[in-house]
Amino acid sequence: MVVHTRVVVPNRRAGDGLTSWGAPALRPITLTRLAQQVLSSAGWSALRTAERERWMREILAGAPLTMLAPIHERVSTVTCLLGLMGELQRAHLPPDRVTQVARPGREADVALIYAAYHARCVTERRYDAAGAEHHAALLVDLPCQSTLVHGFAYLDAAQVALLDRLCDSGSVLTLPAGPGTAARTLETVAALNAHGWSSTALHDPPRSAGDHAIHGYLTATSVPCLSAGEYPDIEAEVRACLRQVRDWLAEGTPPERLAILVRNEGQYLETLADIAADYQIPLRSGLQRPLLASGLGQVLQAWCDAHTQGWPYRAVSALFTHPLVDRPEFLERARELRTTTPTGLDAWGSEWRWLALPESTTWRGALIGTVQRMLQDFGLLARCKDDVELNRLVVRFLHRLEDAAQRDGPCTREDVLSLIGFTLRSIQLPALAGKSAVPVLNPLGALACTADRVWVLGLSEGLFPAARSDHPLIDSFIRQRWSAQGVHLPDVRSLASVEDALIVAMLGTAQEELVISRPRRDLEGHALRPSLYWTRLHPGHSLSDLDAGSDHEREISSALEGTFSSRVAAGRHVELARHLSLDSAHAGHLSTSLMCPDHTWTPTELQVASTCRFRWWAEYKLRLAPPPLPWSSLALAALEGAQEPGRSDPDDAAAAALEAHVQTLRTQGQWRPGPLWPAQRLELLSRTRQLTDLTDTPLPASLPGENGPHLLTISAHSHRFRILFPGTRVERTPHGRQVTVYRRSGDAGALGERSQLTPDMLMALTLQATRATIGHYVALDTGKPSGTLRHVRKPTGDSPIMAAREVLARLGDDLTSGDVRPLVSPVMEVCQTCPVRAVCRLGLEQGAA
Ligand code: SF4
């Protein structure tokens, strides 16, 4: 029996799994870590990201380039070339071979840059993350010993070369290779065979859910332990996934034995984090994000941007109104300044001038006196007490600046800004760092890992397999030509086959239960087709068998599949009827009559109903809005109280009279104060005081017992209306009986001239009810008459009373037929003050227009 002294795995999690599985003495090591160890013992050190960029810029500036010369300073050129350097190193290509096959132009430029980059790595003994295995495989002395390599789905050329040199005879390497497996895995087998390894096929029957899923995937047969769910969008998909995870946790599965797998964590992590917070599910992800991508990073970057842009309003506002900044007065100030948009900090208060760094400063002064003070004064440090995540970010940020902050030496503003910018980009933090949490893994992180229950998200085209495109500098045609000359650089097709290897590895992680899902739309709302993997996997049962969270969600998912419950079918019918403007209850056409001859109308109610039937129905019948204030009646009571003979204080007397009248209205069930009554009461009393001051002379005495409600019953065609006029002051004058109605201009309930039942028509009805010959409205705001009407003894066709009857007749016809469709006056402002606009489709449409 061969005893393997070394075990190599693709990632740390796989190593932990192997150790806990029963081989604690194995001490597995990842291949990357092994490469780093041998490089380190040979005196090599890792190259940091910022150093890589600097190297590339220096190479581009000094190399005699042809095609790339005009664009060598662009950030995209640097990024693109760094990616290509990684590909060339992973393909384990010697620079001289690339130079031999490269044609003049961009190929020659790339070969030149690769040679220079490679030479500098070798000379300075530095390696980047993509080149560790490549440079390690080129070392002269390597610790060769018997090795077990387990858990990889495929290997690139540099990894094959390194393993070949590290593994002594008797070493074993396992790969999921067989008929139907990914081309990239078979290429790895061929490469190993070319290095003298021999292959042995193992035929173990499928045991775990993952084994069955892989078997089903390769043979296109149904998998009994596989469930599948299809969702309208990513959020719905993540909700379903986390609901299932919540159920699994509730059933007792430890979080570490669950796994959420996703091809690209970046596409799902925000949504996962948001919804997991709702469901209180701790998640953990290895994805690293720069501090700049966090809320704290955005505040600090906004502060840096404000400096570089010269403190324009937009930049200052972006800093002061960031959601993390806990200074409500900034929001108010931003609202005040939004029309003038002044530049500088003074507009926000001279006490904030210290935020702007002077041209010359000291490290301590800038970092402690300004940056740390900003975090303090903006409320971020106080927020850290409750926000663990923010606390973690602030501690990392301040810790990184600690050394610089202790320096008393001078520095410039640019020095400070560039240090902070660099710190924000260079601090990398795990995107999700929950303890004892459900892991969210990408395929590389999931290689050789196992979990009892696994959910694979995002099996839609473009998400998984990930979209790949040709490299802009060295495309597939060039790669094929190079390949024909013995220089193998994987082309886009070969890279795409990596995805096939990864899906197999992901499926294989599940031990007991496996769920796959896909969204129909991406985060931007674009339609997503099912991916190749989705169509090749045949689940044993649909996910609708599982807990759908609520009846509502179950109904929605069934409806999306074309099965409507009776409730959804009824709702669909309503929506269709609305869309086609068919007569229906939901369009405002009721099947029963709403006209009741015994109903007692108030003048305001009649005005509302005559103007818009729907508003009347919603406001008075469904009671969706508080009943309007009877201003006239209340004002009259307060005024009469204020002018009552023998009162000591007119204000107190007005208040007492008002209170007594409110009590009467309440007792009679005519009106009850709403939540705004305390404020309305103050307004009424203040208007009463104004009116009393304006009308110096006391009001003439009203006719005893005539101020009370007056009832009028009037016929309009076949309809009969009972109208109650609650507050009218009736006096005897030389010209006959006079009636006064107090109105408040701007009262939302008073439609005034905008009503079909105009104030003149209403006054004509009031005169009839009070048997007066002259009537006028008095504005509560000014105390002046705002409209007067004299009684017309012989009504003609166009007299207000006849016009009022016509309006009432139309209203009666509509209410009898149950027609309460929104009826908008030609004057559209009626909708602006409508209290039920929120439930009126027409009103909302007008608002949107
Ligand atoms: S918003 Fe306009 S149309 Fe709608 S109920 Fe109110 S007044 Fe009528």
mmCIF file with all atom_site columns, N, CA, C and O in Angstrom, residues 770-804:
data_model
loop_
_atom_site.group_PDB
_atom_site.id
_atom_site.type_symbol
_atom_site.label_atom_id
_atom_site.label_alt_id
_atom_site.label_comp_id
_atom_site.label_asym_id
_atom_site.label_entity_id
_atom_site.label_seq_id
_atom_site.pdbx_PDB_ins_code
_atom_site.Cartn_x
_atom_site.Cartn_y
_atom_site.Cartn_z
_atom_site.occupancy
_atom_site.B_iso_or_equiv
_atom_site.pdbx_formal_charge
_atom_site.auth_seq_id
_atom_site.auth_comp_id
_atom_site.auth_asym_id
_atom_site.auth_atom_id
_atom_site.pdbx_PDB_model_num
ATOM 1   N N  . THR A 1 770 ? -84.371 78.735 3.506   1.00 0.00 ? 770 THR A N  1
ATOM 2   C CA . THR A 1 770 ? -84.514 79.661 4.633   1.00 0.00 ? 770 THR A CA 1
ATOM 3   C C  . THR A 1 770 ? -85.603 80.710 4.384   1.00 0.00 ? 770 THR A C  1
ATOM 4   O O  . THR A 1 770 ? -85.801 81.611 5.200   1.00 0.00 ? 770 THR A O  1
ATOM 5   N N  . ARG A 1 771 ? -86.223 80.644 3.245   1.00 0.00 ? 771 ARG A N  1
ATOM 6   C CA . ARG A 1 771 ? -87.274 81.591 2.839   1.00 0.00 ? 771 ARG A CA 1
ATOM 7   C C  . ARG A 1 771 ? -86.732 83.019 2.891   1.00 0.00 ? 771 ARG A C  1
ATOM 8   O O  . ARG A 1 771 ? -87.411 83.957 3.275   1.00 0.00 ? 771 ARG A O  1
ATOM 9   N N  . ALA A 1 772 ? -85.449 83.177 2.516   1.00 0.00 ? 772 ALA A N  1
ATOM 10  C CA . ALA A 1 772 ? -84.830 84.502 2.508   1.00 0.00 ? 772 ALA A CA 1
ATOM 11  C C  . ALA A 1 772 ? -84.896 85.077 1.101   1.00 0.00 ? 772 ALA A C  1
ATOM 12  O O  . ALA A 1 772 ? -85.120 84.350 0.127   1.00 0.00 ? 772 ALA A O  1
ATOM 13  N N  . THR A 1 773 ? -84.726 86.406 1.008   1.00 0.00 ? 773 THR A N  1
ATOM 14  C CA . THR A 1 773 ? -84.777 87.045 -0.307  1.00 0.00 ? 773 THR A CA 1
ATOM 15  C C  . THR A 1 773 ? -83.388 87.447 -0.794  1.00 0.00 ? 773 THR A C  1
ATOM 16  O O  . THR A 1 773 ? -83.187 87.697 -1.973  1.00 0.00 ? 773 THR A O  1
ATOM 17  N N  . ILE A 1 774 ? -82.458 87.526 0.116   1.00 0.00 ? 774 ILE A N  1
ATOM 18  C CA . ILE A 1 774 ? -81.106 87.887 -0.277  1.00 0.00 ? 774 ILE A CA 1
ATOM 19  C C  . ILE A 1 774 ? -80.126 87.029 0.536   1.00 0.00 ? 774 ILE A C  1
ATOM 20  O O  . ILE A 1 774 ? -80.361 86.736 1.706   1.00 0.00 ? 774 ILE A O  1
ATOM 21  N N  . GLY A 1 775 ? -79.076 86.613 -0.132  1.00 0.00 ? 775 GLY A N  1
ATOM 22  C CA . GLY A 1 775 ? -78.098 85.785 0.585   1.00 0.00 ? 775 GLY A CA 1
ATOM 23  C C  . GLY A 1 775 ? -76.694 86.108 0.127   1.00 0.00 ? 775 GLY A C  1
ATOM 24  O O  . GLY A 1 775 ? -76.487 86.489 -1.021  1.00 0.00 ? 775 GLY A O  1
ATOM 25  N N  . HIS A 1 776 ? -75.771 86.022 1.005   1.00 0.00 ? 776 HIS A N  1
ATOM 26  C CA . HIS A 1 776 ? -74.376 86.210 0.583   1.00 0.00 ? 776 HIS A CA 1
ATOM 27  C C  . HIS A 1 776 ? -73.437 85.291 1.372   1.00 0.00 ? 776 HIS A C  1
ATOM 28  O O  . HIS A 1 776 ? -73.737 84.848 2.472   1.00 0.00 ? 776 HIS A O  1
ATOM 29  N N  . TYR A 1 777 ? -72.293 85.079 0.691   1.00 0.00 ? 777 TYR A N  1
ATOM 30  C CA . TYR A 1 777 ? -71.223 84.305 1.317   1.00 0.00 ? 777 TYR A CA 1
ATOM 31  C C  . TYR A 1 777 ? -70.266 85.309 1.936   1.00 0.00 ? 777 TYR A C  1
ATOM 32  O O  . TYR A 1 777 ? -69.997 86.359 1.358   1.00 0.00 ? 777 TYR A O  1
ATOM 33  N N  . VAL A 1 778 ? -69.742 84.985 3.110   1.00 0.00 ? 778 VAL A N  1
ATOM 34  C CA . VAL A 1 778 ? -68.725 85.823 3.726   1.00 0.00 ? 778 VAL A CA 1
ATOM 35  C C  . VAL A 1 778 ? -67.446 84.979 3.875   1.00 0.00 ? 778 VAL A C  1
ATOM 36  O O  . VAL A 1 778 ? -67.498 83.869 4.406   1.00 0.00 ? 778 VAL A O  1
ATOM 37  N N  . ALA A 1 779 ? -66.340 85.537 3.348   1.00 0.00 ? 779 ALA A N  1
ATOM 38  C CA . ALA A 1 779 ? -65.078 84.805 3.426   1.00 0.00 ? 779 ALA A CA 1
ATOM 39  C C  . ALA A 1 779 ? -64.551 84.851 4.857   1.00 0.00 ? 779 ALA A C  1
ATOM 40  O O  . ALA A 1 779 ? -64.445 85.934 5.436   1.00 0.00 ? 779 ALA A O  1
ATOM 41  N N  . LEU A 1 780 ? -64.236 83.690 5.397   1.00 0.00 ? 780 LEU A N  1
ATOM 42  C CA . LEU A 1 780 ? -63.719 83.646 6.765   1.00 0.00 ? 780 LEU A CA 1
ATOM 43  C C  . LEU A 1 780 ? -62.364 84.343 6.873   1.00 0.00 ? 780 LEU A C  1
ATOM 44  O O  . LEU A 1 780 ? -62.004 84.865 7.913   1.00 0.00 ? 780 LEU A O  1
ATOM 45  N N  . ASP A 1 781 ? -61.602 84.381 5.762   1.00 0.00 ? 781 ASP A N  1
ATOM 46  C CA . ASP A 1 781 ? -60.266 84.948 5.791   1.00 0.00 ? 781 ASP A CA 1
ATOM 47  C C  . ASP A 1 781 ? -60.297 86.467 5.898   1.00 0.00 ? 781 ASP A C  1
ATOM 48  O O  . ASP A 1 781 ? -59.470 87.071 6.572   1.00 0.00 ? 781 ASP A O  1
ATOM 49  N N  . THR A 1 782 ? -61.278 87.093 5.178   1.00 0.00 ? 782 THR A N  1
ATOM 50  C CA . THR A 1 782 ? -61.251 88.554 5.103   1.00 0.00 ? 782 THR A CA 1
ATOM 51  C C  . THR A 1 782 ? -62.450 89.200 5.768   1.00 0.00 ? 782 THR A C  1
ATOM 52  O O  . THR A 1 782 ? -62.452 90.404 6.027   1.00 0.00 ? 782 THR A O  1
ATOM 53  N N  . GLY A 1 783 ? -63.465 88.442 6.001   1.00 0.00 ? 783 GLY A N  1
ATOM 54  C CA . GLY A 1 783 ? -64.678 89.005 6.590   1.00 0.00 ? 783 GLY A CA 1
ATOM 55  C C  . GLY A 1 783 ? -65.529 89.736 5.577   1.00 0.00 ? 783 GLY A C  1
ATOM 56  O O  . GLY A 1 783 ? -66.541 90.350 5.925   1.00 0.00 ? 783 GLY A O  1
ATOM 57  N N  . LYS A 1 784 ? -65.130 89.698 4.286   1.00 0.00 ? 784 LYS A N  1
ATOM 58  C CA . LYS A 1 784 ? -65.886 90.433 3.269   1.00 0.00 ? 784 LYS A CA 1
ATOM 59  C C  . LYS A 1 784 ? -66.815 89.496 2.519   1.00 0.00 ? 784 LYS A C  1
ATOM 60  O O  . LYS A 1 784 ? -66.499 88.312 2.339   1.00 0.00 ? 784 LYS A O  1
ATOM 61  N N  . PRO A 1 785 ? -67.951 90.055 2.037   1.00 0.00 ? 785 PRO A N  1
ATOM 62  C CA . PRO A 1 785 ? -68.846 89.212 1.236   1.00 0.00 ? 785 PRO A CA 1
ATOM 63  C C  . PRO A 1 785 ? -68.120 88.748 -0.017  1.00 0.00 ? 785 PRO A C  1
ATOM 64  O O  . PRO A 1 785 ? -67.428 89.522 -0.672  1.00 0.00 ? 785 PRO A O  1
ATOM 65  N N  . SER A 1 786 ? -68.211 87.453 -0.306  1.00 0.00 ? 786 SER A N  1
ATOM 66  C CA . SER A 1 786 ? -67.511 86.949 -1.488  1.00 0.00 ? 786 SER A CA 1
ATOM 67  C C  . SER A 1 786 ? -68.502 86.525 -2.563  1.00 0.00 ? 786 SER A C  1
ATOM 68  O O  . SER A 1 786 ? -68.142 85.914 -3.546  1.00 0.00 ? 786 SER A O  1
ATOM 69  N N  . GLY A 1 787 ? -69.756 86.816 -2.400  1.00 0.00 ? 787 GLY A N  1
ATOM 70  C CA . GLY A 1 787 ? -70.743 86.481 -3.414  1.00 0.00 ? 787 GLY A CA 1
ATOM 71  C C  . GLY A 1 787 ? -72.128 86.731 -2.847  1.00 0.00 ? 787 GLY A C  1
ATOM 72  O O  . GLY A 1 787 ? -72.392 86.430 -1.697  1.00 0.00 ? 787 GLY A O  1
ATOM 73  N N  . THR A 1 788 ? -72.977 87.346 -3.650  1.00 0.00 ? 788 THR A N  1
ATOM 74  C CA . THR A 1 788 ? -74.318 87.683 -3.158  1.00 0.00 ? 788 THR A CA 1
ATOM 75  C C  . THR A 1 788 ? -75.339 87.216 -4.183  1.00 0.00 ? 788 THR A C  1
ATOM 76  O O  . THR A 1 788 ? -75.077 87.235 -5.391  1.00 0.00 ? 788 THR A O  1
ATOM 77  N N  . LEU A 1 789 ? -76.476 86.751 -3.711  1.00 0.00 ? 789 LEU A N  1
ATOM 78  C CA . LEU A 1 789 ? -77.544 86.351 -4.635  1.00 0.00 ? 789 LEU A CA 1
ATOM 79  C C  . LEU A 1 789 ? -78.878 86.844 -4.088  1.00 0.00 ? 789 LEU A C  1
ATOM 80  O O  . LEU A 1 789 ? -79.174 86.720 -2.905  1.00 0.00 ? 789 LEU A O  1
ATOM 81  N N  . ARG A 1 790 ? -79.630 87.439 -4.977  1.00 0.00 ? 790 ARG A N  1
ATOM 82  C CA . ARG A 1 790 ? -80.977 87.860 -4.584  1.00 0.00 ? 790 ARG A CA 1
ATOM 83  C C  . ARG A 1 790 ? -81.973 86.825 -5.093  1.00 0.00 ? 790 ARG A C  1
ATOM 84  O O  . ARG A 1 790 ? -81.744 86.187 -6.114  1.00 0.00 ? 790 ARG A O  1
ATOM 85  N N  . HIS A 1 791 ? -83.020 86.709 -4.348  1.00 0.00 ? 791 HIS A N  1
ATOM 86  C CA . HIS A 1 791 ? -84.028 85.712 -4.696  1.00 0.00 ? 791 HIS A CA 1
ATOM 87  C C  . HIS A 1 791 ? -84.750 86.111 -5.974  1.00 0.00 ? 791 HIS A C  1
ATOM 88  O O  . HIS A 1 791 ? -85.128 87.257 -6.152  1.00 0.00 ? 791 HIS A O  1
ATOM 89  N N  . VAL A 1 792 ? -84.879 85.179 -6.901  1.00 0.00 ? 792 VAL A N  1
ATOM 90  C CA . VAL A 1 792 ? -85.612 85.440 -8.142  1.00 0.00 ? 792 VAL A CA 1
ATOM 91  C C  . VAL A 1 792 ? -87.000 84.838 -7.966  1.00 0.00 ? 792 VAL A C  1
ATOM 92  O O  . VAL A 1 792 ? -87.134 83.637 -7.751  1.00 0.00 ? 792 VAL A O  1
ATOM 93  N N  . ARG A 1 793 ? -88.008 85.689 -7.984  1.00 0.00 ? 793 ARG A N  1
ATOM 94  C CA . ARG A 1 793 ? -89.354 85.220 -7.660  1.00 0.00 ? 793 ARG A CA 1
ATOM 95  C C  . ARG A 1 793 ? -89.898 84.248 -8.693  1.00 0.00 ? 793 ARG A C  1
ATOM 96  O O  . ARG A 1 793 ? -90.493 83.241 -8.366  1.00 0.00 ? 793 ARG A O  1
ATOM 97  N N  . LYS A 1 794 ? -89.678 84.579 -9.993  1.00 0.00 ? 794 LYS A N  1
ATOM 98  C CA . LYS A 1 794 ? -90.208 83.671 -11.018 1.00 0.00 ? 794 LYS A CA 1
ATOM 99  C C  . LYS A 1 794 ? -89.019 83.041 -11.738 1.00 0.00 ? 794 LYS A C  1
ATOM 100 O O  . LYS A 1 794 ? -88.430 83.645 -12.626 1.00 0.00 ? 794 LYS A O  1
ATOM 101 N N  . PRO A 1 795 ? -88.627 81.843 -11.321 1.00 0.00 ? 795 PRO A N  1
ATOM 102 C CA . PRO A 1 795 ? -87.436 81.237 -11.920 1.00 0.00 ? 795 PRO A CA 1
ATOM 103 C C  . PRO A 1 795 ? -87.609 81.055 -13.433 1.00 0.00 ? 795 PRO A C  1
ATOM 104 O O  . PRO A 1 795 ? -88.657 80.588 -13.884 1.00 0.00 ? 795 PRO A O  1
ATOM 105 N N  . THR A 1 796 ? -86.581 81.454 -14.192 1.00 0.00 ? 796 THR A N  1
ATOM 106 C CA . THR A 1 796 ? -86.577 81.224 -15.636 1.00 0.00 ? 796 THR A CA 1
ATOM 107 C C  . THR A 1 796 ? -85.690 80.023 -15.913 1.00 0.00 ? 796 THR A C  1
ATOM 108 O O  . THR A 1 796 ? -85.070 79.477 -15.004 1.00 0.00 ? 796 THR A O  1
ATOM 109 N N  . GLY A 1 797 ? -85.564 79.626 -17.179 1.00 0.00 ? 797 GLY A N  1
ATOM 110 C CA . GLY A 1 797 ? -84.793 78.434 -17.548 1.00 0.00 ? 797 GLY A CA 1
ATOM 111 C C  . GLY A 1 797 ? -83.354 78.522 -17.124 1.00 0.00 ? 797 GLY A C  1
ATOM 112 O O  . GLY A 1 797 ? -82.757 77.509 -16.748 1.00 0.00 ? 797 GLY A O  1
ATOM 113 N N  . ASP A 1 798 ? -82.758 79.722 -17.192 1.00 0.00 ? 798 ASP A N  1
ATOM 114 C CA . ASP A 1 798 ? -81.341 79.813 -16.860 1.00 0.00 ? 798 ASP A CA 1
ATOM 115 C C  . ASP A 1 798 ? -81.104 80.385 -15.458 1.00 0.00 ? 798 ASP A C  1
ATOM 116 O O  . ASP A 1 798 ? -80.023 80.804 -15.124 1.00 0.00 ? 798 ASP A O  1
ATOM 117 N N  . SER A 1 799 ? -82.148 80.434 -14.634 1.00 0.00 ? 799 SER A N  1
ATOM 118 C CA . SER A 1 799 ? -81.949 80.926 -13.274 1.00 0.00 ? 799 SER A CA 1
ATOM 119 C C  . SER A 1 799 ? -81.215 79.861 -12.470 1.00 0.00 ? 799 SER A C  1
ATOM 120 O O  . SER A 1 799 ? -81.280 78.665 -12.784 1.00 0.00 ? 799 SER A O  1
ATOM 121 N N  . PRO A 1 800 ? -80.473 80.289 -11.406 1.00 0.00 ? 800 PRO A N  1
ATOM 122 C CA . PRO A 1 800 ? -79.689 79.306 -10.636 1.00 0.00 ? 800 PRO A CA 1
ATOM 123 C C  . PRO A 1 800 ? -80.521 78.160 -10.109 1.00 0.00 ? 800 PRO A C  1
ATOM 124 O O  . PRO A 1 800 ? -80.063 77.020 -10.091 1.00 0.00 ? 800 PRO A O  1
ATOM 125 N N  . ILE A 1 801 ? -81.739 78.416 -9.684  1.00 0.00 ? 801 ILE A N  1
ATOM 126 C CA . ILE A 1 801 ? -82.514 77.320 -9.096  1.00 0.00 ? 801 ILE A CA 1
ATOM 127 C C  . ILE A 1 801 ? -82.872 76.270 -10.149 1.00 0.00 ? 801 ILE A C  1
ATOM 128 O O  . ILE A 1 801 ? -82.850 75.073 -9.890  1.00 0.00 ? 801 ILE A O  1
ATOM 129 N N  . MET A 1 802 ? -83.195 76.751 -11.403 1.00 0.00 ? 802 MET A N  1
ATOM 130 C CA . MET A 1 802 ? -83.510 75.793 -12.468 1.00 0.00 ? 802 MET A CA 1
ATOM 131 C C  . MET A 1 802 ? -82.253 75.011 -12.874 1.00 0.00 ? 802 MET A C  1
ATOM 132 O O  . MET A 1 802 ? -82.296 73.805 -13.128 1.00 0.00 ? 802 MET A O  1
ATOM 133 N N  . ALA A 1 803 ? -81.136 75.748 -12.914 1.00 0.00 ? 803 ALA A N  1
ATOM 134 C CA . ALA A 1 803 ? -79.865 75.079 -13.266 1.00 0.00 ? 803 ALA A CA 1
ATOM 135 C C  . ALA A 1 803 ? -79.523 74.035 -12.210 1.00 0.00 ? 803 ALA A C  1
ATOM 136 O O  . ALA A 1 803 ? -79.041 72.932 -12.526 1.00 0.00 ? 803 ALA A O  1
ATOM 137 N N  . ALA A 1 804 ? -79.796 74.389 -10.921 1.00 0.00 ? 804 ALA A N  1
ATOM 138 C CA . ALA A 1 804 ? -79.515 73.435 -9.839  1.00 0.00 ? 804 ALA A CA 1
ATOM 139 C C  . ALA A 1 804 ? -80.362 72.183 -10.013 1.00 0.00 ? 804 ALA A C  1
ATOM 140 O O  . ALA A 1 804 ? -79.894 71.047 -9.824  1.00 0.00 ? 804 ALA A O  1
#
